[in-house]
Amino acid sequence: MTVPAVSFEFFPPQSLAASFRLWDTVQVLSPLKPRFVSVTYGAGGTTRDLTRDAVATLHGHSGLNVAAHLTCVNATREETMEIADGFAAAGVTELVALRGDPPKGAGAFAVHPGGFANSVELIAALSATGKFTIRVGAYPEKHPEAANAKADVDWLKRKIDAGAAEALTQFFFEPEHFLRFRDACAKAGITAPIVPGILPIENWKGVRRFAERCGTAVPVWLDEAFDKAIRDGREDLLATALCSEMCTTLIDEGVDSLHFYTMNKPELTRDVCHALGITPDMRLENVA
Ligand code: FAD
């Protein structure tokens, strides 16, 4: 089996204890030599400063290639571009450019007066600076706001054509969703890499609620499997086995890169990577 490249997504810590947890996560995962690690930007732009600080710390001290997420929400174009310029000035030239979601409970996305109207406008403006490598979000089971699956793929093409180099997908529980989506993207003329977003299931009840919000289908067998595993105290074992199996199927289907949503907890992601043959030793051998 080919050993894939990996990237890891973190969220910015909001307390001292959370900062230590993120740093521990980085220590555990960095020997796996990720292509990049990324730091999210809270819904509604709520973690603007925390994201900037976490990105600066990781960029300055982890030795990893760091990408900053950036959204259009709640900011003028000038403010958004100023944040992007700040990243570039600090040496961070990889961005995940998103429209973004409003803060919880604030209703649907609303264009900020003087702000970017959508992700395509943001990507085009970032691309025009010539400073950034831009990644974007993609939705194998379609974004909840998309009219239909084809419209969603057409919109992704517009994001790529506006200057994005790669798409990272929303998580999914069955590889067929990703594989069908990848085929649809190829058919629509998208040649940029589509990297599956992988969510190791740390807490089934929480993940299930999150999946409903994102429009990610939850198969009945998965619900039943976690019910049993939780009863037997084997949730982590099941999560590792299922995630490794799904990644193996994707790799067998030619996927050469995986993007892990770590939730700032390293154990499951590390165990899945090890099961896939991604180990510190393997990476060292590759370098030698
Ligand atoms: P878009 O792809 O621009 O829009 C979402 C969908 O709506 C499209 O797929 C399209 O079908 C439709 N659509 C939107 N505008 C139009 C239009 N004008 N015409 C036609 N169709 C349109 N959120 C955060 O707040 N912070 C983060 O750090 C963050 N990181 C993420 C990382 C990844 C990898 C992913 C997949 C998502 C992330 N999100 C994050 C969530 C994301 O912000 C939400 O899913 C948001 O609702 C959509 O953002 P987008 O850039 O993907 O939107």
Coordinates of C-alpha atoms and ligand atoms in Angstrom, one line a residue:
M1 CA 0.0 0.0 0.0
T2 CA 1.3 3.5 -0.9
V3 CA 2.0 5.6 2.2
P4 CA 0.1 8.9 1.8
A5 CA 1.1 12.4 2.8
V6 CA -0.8 13.9 5.7
S7 CA -1.8 17.3 7.0
F8 CA -3.2 18.2 10.4
E9 CA -5.9 20.7 11.3
F10 CA -5.9 22.4 14.7
F11 CA -8.1 25.1 16.2
P12 CA -6.6 28.0 18.2
P13 CA -6.5 27.5 21.9
Q14 CA -8.6 29.8 24.1
S15 CA -7.0 29.2 27.5
L16 CA -3.6 28.4 28.9
A17 CA -4.6 24.7 29.5
A18 CA -5.8 24.5 25.8
S19 CA -2.5 26.0 24.7
F20 CA -0.5 23.2 26.4
R21 CA -2.9 20.7 24.9
L22 CA -2.3 22.0 21.4
W23 CA 1.5 22.1 21.9
D24 CA 1.3 18.4 23.2
T25 CA -0.7 17.5 20.1
V26 CA 1.9 19.2 17.9
Q27 CA 4.8 17.3 19.6
V28 CA 3.0 14.0 19.1
L29 CA 2.1 14.6 15.4
S30 CA 5.0 16.5 14.1
P31 CA 7.3 13.5 13.8
L32 CA 4.9 12.2 11.2
K33 CA 6.2 15.0 8.9
P34 CA 3.0 16.6 7.8
R35 CA 2.9 18.5 4.5
F36 CA 1.4 21.3 6.5
V37 CA -0.6 22.0 9.6
S38 CA -3.5 24.5 9.5
V39 CA -5.2 26.6 12.2
T40 CA -8.9 27.4 11.9
Y41 CA -10.6 30.8 12.1
G42 CA -13.5 30.7 14.5
A43 CA -17.0 31.0 13.2
G44 CA -17.9 34.7 12.6
G45 CA -14.2 35.6 12.7
T46 CA -14.4 35.2 16.5
T47 CA -10.9 33.9 16.9
R48 CA -9.1 36.4 14.7
D49 CA -6.4 37.3 17.2
L50 CA -6.2 33.8 18.6
T51 CA -5.7 32.3 15.1
R52 CA -3.0 34.9 14.4
D53 CA -1.2 34.1 17.6
A54 CA -1.4 30.3 17.2
V55 CA -0.2 30.6 13.6
A56 CA 2.7 32.8 14.6
T57 CA 3.7 30.4 17.5
L58 CA 3.5 27.3 15.3
H59 CA 5.4 29.1 12.4
G60 CA 8.1 30.3 14.8
H61 CA 8.6 27.3 17.0
S62 CA 7.3 24.0 15.5
G63 CA 9.4 23.8 12.4
L64 CA 6.3 22.9 10.5
N65 CA 4.8 24.4 7.4
V66 CA 1.8 26.4 8.7
A67 CA -1.4 27.4 6.9
A68 CA -3.8 29.9 8.3
H69 CA -7.6 29.7 7.7
L70 CA -9.2 33.0 6.7
T71 CA -12.9 33.8 6.2
C72 CA -15.0 36.7 4.8
V73 CA -17.3 36.9 7.8
N74 CA -17.8 40.1 9.8
A75 CA -15.0 42.1 8.2
T76 CA -14.5 44.6 5.3
R77 CA -12.4 43.6 2.4
E78 CA -9.6 45.9 3.6
E79 CA -9.7 44.3 7.1
T80 CA -9.6 40.8 5.6
M81 CA -6.7 41.7 3.3
E82 CA -4.8 43.3 6.1
I83 CA -5.0 40.1 8.1
A84 CA -3.8 38.2 5.1
D85 CA -0.9 40.7 4.6
G86 CA 0.0 40.2 8.2
F87 CA 0.3 36.5 7.7
A88 CA 2.5 37.1 4.6
A89 CA 4.7 39.6 6.5
A90 CA 5.2 37.0 9.2
G91 CA 6.3 34.4 6.5
V92 CA 3.0 32.5 6.4
T93 CA 2.0 32.2 2.8
E94 CA -0.3 29.3 2.8
L95 CA -4.0 30.0 3.4
V96 CA -7.3 28.1 3.6
A97 CA -9.7 30.7 2.2
L98 CA -13.3 30.3 3.1
R99 CA -16.6 32.2 3.0
G100 CA -17.1 31.1 6.6
D101 CA -20.1 30.7 8.8
P102 CA -21.6 33.3 11.1
P103 CA -21.3 32.8 14.9
K104 CA -23.6 30.1 16.3
G105 CA -27.2 31.3 16.5
A106 CA -26.6 34.3 14.2
G107 CA -28.6 32.9 11.3
A108 CA -27.4 32.6 7.7
F109 CA -24.3 34.1 6.3
A110 CA -24.7 37.8 5.6
V111 CA -22.3 39.9 3.5
H112 CA -20.6 42.5 5.8
P113 CA -20.9 46.1 4.5
G114 CA -17.8 46.5 2.4
G115 CA -16.9 42.8 2.8
F116 CA -16.3 40.0 0.4
A117 CA -19.6 38.6 -0.8
N118 CA -18.4 35.1 -1.2
S119 CA -15.4 32.8 -1.2
V120 CA -14.7 33.3 -4.9
E121 CA -14.2 37.1 -4.4
L122 CA -11.9 36.4 -1.5
I123 CA -9.8 33.8 -3.4
A124 CA -9.5 36.1 -6.4
A125 CA -8.3 39.0 -4.2
L126 CA -5.8 36.8 -2.4
S127 CA -4.6 35.3 -5.6
A128 CA -4.1 38.7 -7.2
T129 CA -1.5 39.6 -4.6
G130 CA 0.7 36.7 -5.8
K131 CA 1.8 36.1 -2.3
F132 CA -0.2 33.0 -1.3
T133 CA -0.8 29.3 -1.9
I134 CA -4.5 29.0 -1.5
R135 CA -6.6 26.0 -0.4
V136 CA -10.3 25.9 -0.2
G137 CA -13.2 23.8 1.3
A138 CA -15.1 21.2 -0.7
Y139 CA -18.2 19.2 0.1
P140 CA -18.5 15.5 -1.0
E141 CA -22.1 15.3 0.2
K142 CA -22.8 18.9 -1.0
H143 CA -22.8 22.0 1.2
P144 CA -26.2 22.4 2.9
E145 CA -26.7 25.7 1.1
A146 CA -25.9 24.3 -2.4
A147 CA -28.9 24.0 -4.7
N148 CA -27.8 20.5 -5.8
A149 CA -24.6 18.4 -6.1
K150 CA -23.8 19.7 -9.6
A151 CA -24.1 23.3 -8.6
D152 CA -21.8 22.6 -5.7
V153 CA -19.1 21.1 -8.0
D154 CA -19.6 24.0 -10.4
W155 CA -19.0 26.4 -7.5
L156 CA -15.9 24.6 -6.5
K157 CA -14.6 24.9 -10.1
R158 CA -15.1 28.7 -9.8
K159 CA -13.0 28.7 -6.6
I160 CA -10.2 26.8 -8.2
D161 CA -10.4 29.0 -11.4
A162 CA -10.2 32.0 -9.1
G163 CA -6.7 30.9 -7.9
A164 CA -7.0 28.0 -5.4
A165 CA -4.4 25.3 -5.7
E166 CA -6.1 22.5 -3.8
A167 CA -9.4 21.6 -2.1
L168 CA -9.7 20.0 1.4
T169 CA -13.0 18.3 1.9
Q170 CA -15.6 18.2 4.7
F171 CA -15.5 14.9 6.6
F172 CA -17.6 11.9 5.6
F173 CA -18.1 8.5 7.0
E174 CA -18.2 6.4 3.9
P175 CA -15.5 6.5 1.2
E176 CA -18.0 6.2 -1.6
H177 CA -19.1 9.8 -0.9
F178 CA -15.6 11.1 -1.5
L179 CA -14.9 8.9 -4.5
R180 CA -18.1 9.9 -6.3
F181 CA -17.4 13.5 -5.6
R182 CA -13.8 13.2 -6.9
D183 CA -15.2 11.7 -10.1
A184 CA -17.7 14.5 -10.5
C185 CA -15.0 17.1 -10.0
A186 CA -12.8 15.4 -12.7
K187 CA -15.8 15.4 -15.0
A188 CA -16.4 19.1 -14.4
G189 CA -12.8 19.8 -15.5
I190 CA -11.3 20.3 -12.0
T191 CA -7.7 19.2 -12.1
A192 CA -6.5 20.6 -8.7
P193 CA -6.0 17.9 -6.0
I194 CA -9.1 17.1 -3.9
V195 CA -7.8 16.0 -0.5
P196 CA -10.2 14.1 1.7
G197 CA -10.8 15.5 5.2
I198 CA -10.6 12.8 7.8
L199 CA -12.3 13.0 11.2
P200 CA -11.2 10.4 13.7
I201 CA -14.2 9.9 15.9
E202 CA -13.2 11.0 19.4
N203 CA -16.6 11.4 20.9
W204 CA -19.4 9.8 18.9
K205 CA -22.3 11.7 20.4
G206 CA -20.6 15.1 19.7
V207 CA -19.5 14.1 16.2
R208 CA -23.0 12.9 15.4
R209 CA -24.5 16.2 16.3
F210 CA -21.8 18.0 14.3
A211 CA -22.5 15.7 11.3
E212 CA -26.2 16.7 11.3
R213 CA -25.3 20.3 11.1
C214 CA -22.8 19.8 8.3
G215 CA -25.2 17.5 6.2
T216 CA -22.8 14.5 6.6
A217 CA -24.8 11.3 6.3
V218 CA -24.7 9.0 9.3
P219 CA -25.2 5.3 8.2
V220 CA -27.3 3.2 10.5
W221 CA -24.5 0.6 10.9
L222 CA -22.2 3.3 12.3
D223 CA -24.7 4.4 14.9
E224 CA -25.2 0.7 15.9
A225 CA -21.5 0.0 16.0
F226 CA -20.8 3.0 18.3
D227 CA -23.8 2.1 20.5
K228 CA -22.2 -1.3 21.2
A229 CA -18.6 0.1 21.5
I230 CA -19.7 2.7 24.0
R231 CA -21.5 0.0 26.0
D232 CA -18.3 -2.1 26.0
G233 CA -16.0 0.8 26.7
R234 CA -14.2 0.3 23.3
E235 CA -15.1 3.5 21.5
D236 CA -11.5 4.4 20.8
L237 CA -10.7 1.0 19.4
L238 CA -13.7 1.2 17.0
A239 CA -12.8 4.7 16.0
T240 CA -9.2 3.8 15.1
A241 CA -10.3 0.6 13.2
L242 CA -13.0 2.3 11.2
C243 CA -10.9 5.4 10.4
S244 CA -7.9 3.2 9.3
E245 CA -10.2 1.1 7.2
M246 CA -11.7 4.1 5.5
C247 CA -8.3 5.6 4.8
T248 CA -7.0 2.3 3.4
T249 CA -9.9 2.2 1.0
L250 CA -9.2 5.7 -0.1
I251 CA -5.5 5.0 -0.6
D252 CA -6.4 1.8 -2.6
E253 CA -8.5 4.1 -4.8
G254 CA -5.4 6.3 -5.5
V255 CA -5.7 9.0 -2.8
D256 CA -2.2 10.1 -2.0
S257 CA -2.9 12.8 0.7
L258 CA -5.1 12.9 3.8
H259 CA -6.1 16.0 5.8
F260 CA -6.9 15.1 9.5
Y261 CA -9.3 17.1 11.7
T262 CA -7.4 16.5 14.9
M263 CA -9.6 18.5 17.3
N264 CA -6.3 19.2 19.1
K265 CA -6.2 15.6 20.3
P266 CA -3.3 13.6 18.9
E267 CA -3.9 10.0 19.9
L268 CA -6.5 8.8 17.4
T269 CA -4.9 10.6 14.5
R270 CA -1.5 9.2 15.5
D271 CA -2.8 5.7 15.8
V272 CA -4.6 5.8 12.5
C273 CA -1.4 7.2 10.8
H274 CA 0.6 4.4 12.4
A275 CA -1.9 1.8 11.1
L276 CA -1.4 3.3 7.6
G277 CA 2.3 2.9 7.9
I278 CA 3.0 6.6 8.5
T279 CA 5.5 6.5 11.3
P280 CA 8.4 8.7 12.3
D281 CA 10.9 5.9 11.3
M282 CA 9.3 5.6 7.9
R283 CA 9.6 9.3 7.3
L284 CA 13.2 9.3 8.4
E285 CA 13.9 6.4 6.0
N286 CA 12.3 8.3 3.2
V287 CA 14.5 11.3 3.9
A288 CA 17.7 9.3 4.0
Ligands
FAD1 P1 -18.4 28.2 -0.4 O1 -17.9 27.0 -1.0 O2 -18.0 29.5 -1.0 O3 -20.0 28.2 -0.3 C1 -20.6 27.0 0.3 C2 -21.6 26.5 -0.7 O4 -22.7 27.4 -0.9 C3 -21.0 26.2 -2.1 O5 -20.5 24.9 -2.1 C4 -22.0 26.6 -3.1 O6 -22.7 25.4 -3.4 C5 -22.9 27.6 -2.3 N1 -22.7 29.0 -2.7 C6 -22.2 29.9 -1.9 N2 -22.1 31.1 -2.5 C7 -22.6 30.9 -3.7 C8 -22.9 31.7 -4.9 N3 -22.6 33.0 -4.8 N4 -23.4 31.1 -6.0 C9 -23.7 29.8 -6.0 N5 -23.5 29.0 -5.0 C10 -23.0 29.5 -3.8 N6 -15.4 27.8 8.9 C11 -14.9 28.8 9.7 O7 -15.7 29.6 10.1 N7 -13.6 28.8 10.0 C12 -12.7 27.8 9.5 O8 -11.5 27.9 9.8 C13 -13.2 26.8 8.7 N8 -12.4 25.9 8.1 C14 -12.9 24.9 7.3 C15 -12.0 24.1 6.7 C16 -12.5 23.1 5.7 C17 -11.5 22.2 5.1 C18 -13.9 23.1 5.4 C19 -14.4 22.1 4.4 C20 -14.8 24.0 6.0 C21 -14.3 24.9 6.9 N9 -15.1 25.8 7.6 C22 -14.6 26.8 8.4 C23 -16.6 25.8 7.3 C24 -17.0 26.7 6.2 O9 -16.7 28.1 6.5 C25 -18.5 26.6 6.0 O10 -18.8 25.3 5.4 C26 -19.2 27.7 5.1 O11 -20.6 27.5 5.2 C27 -18.8 27.6 3.7 O12 -17.6 28.1 3.4 P2 -16.9 27.8 2.0 O13 -15.8 28.8 1.8 O14 -16.6 26.4 1.8 O15 -18.1 28.3 1.1

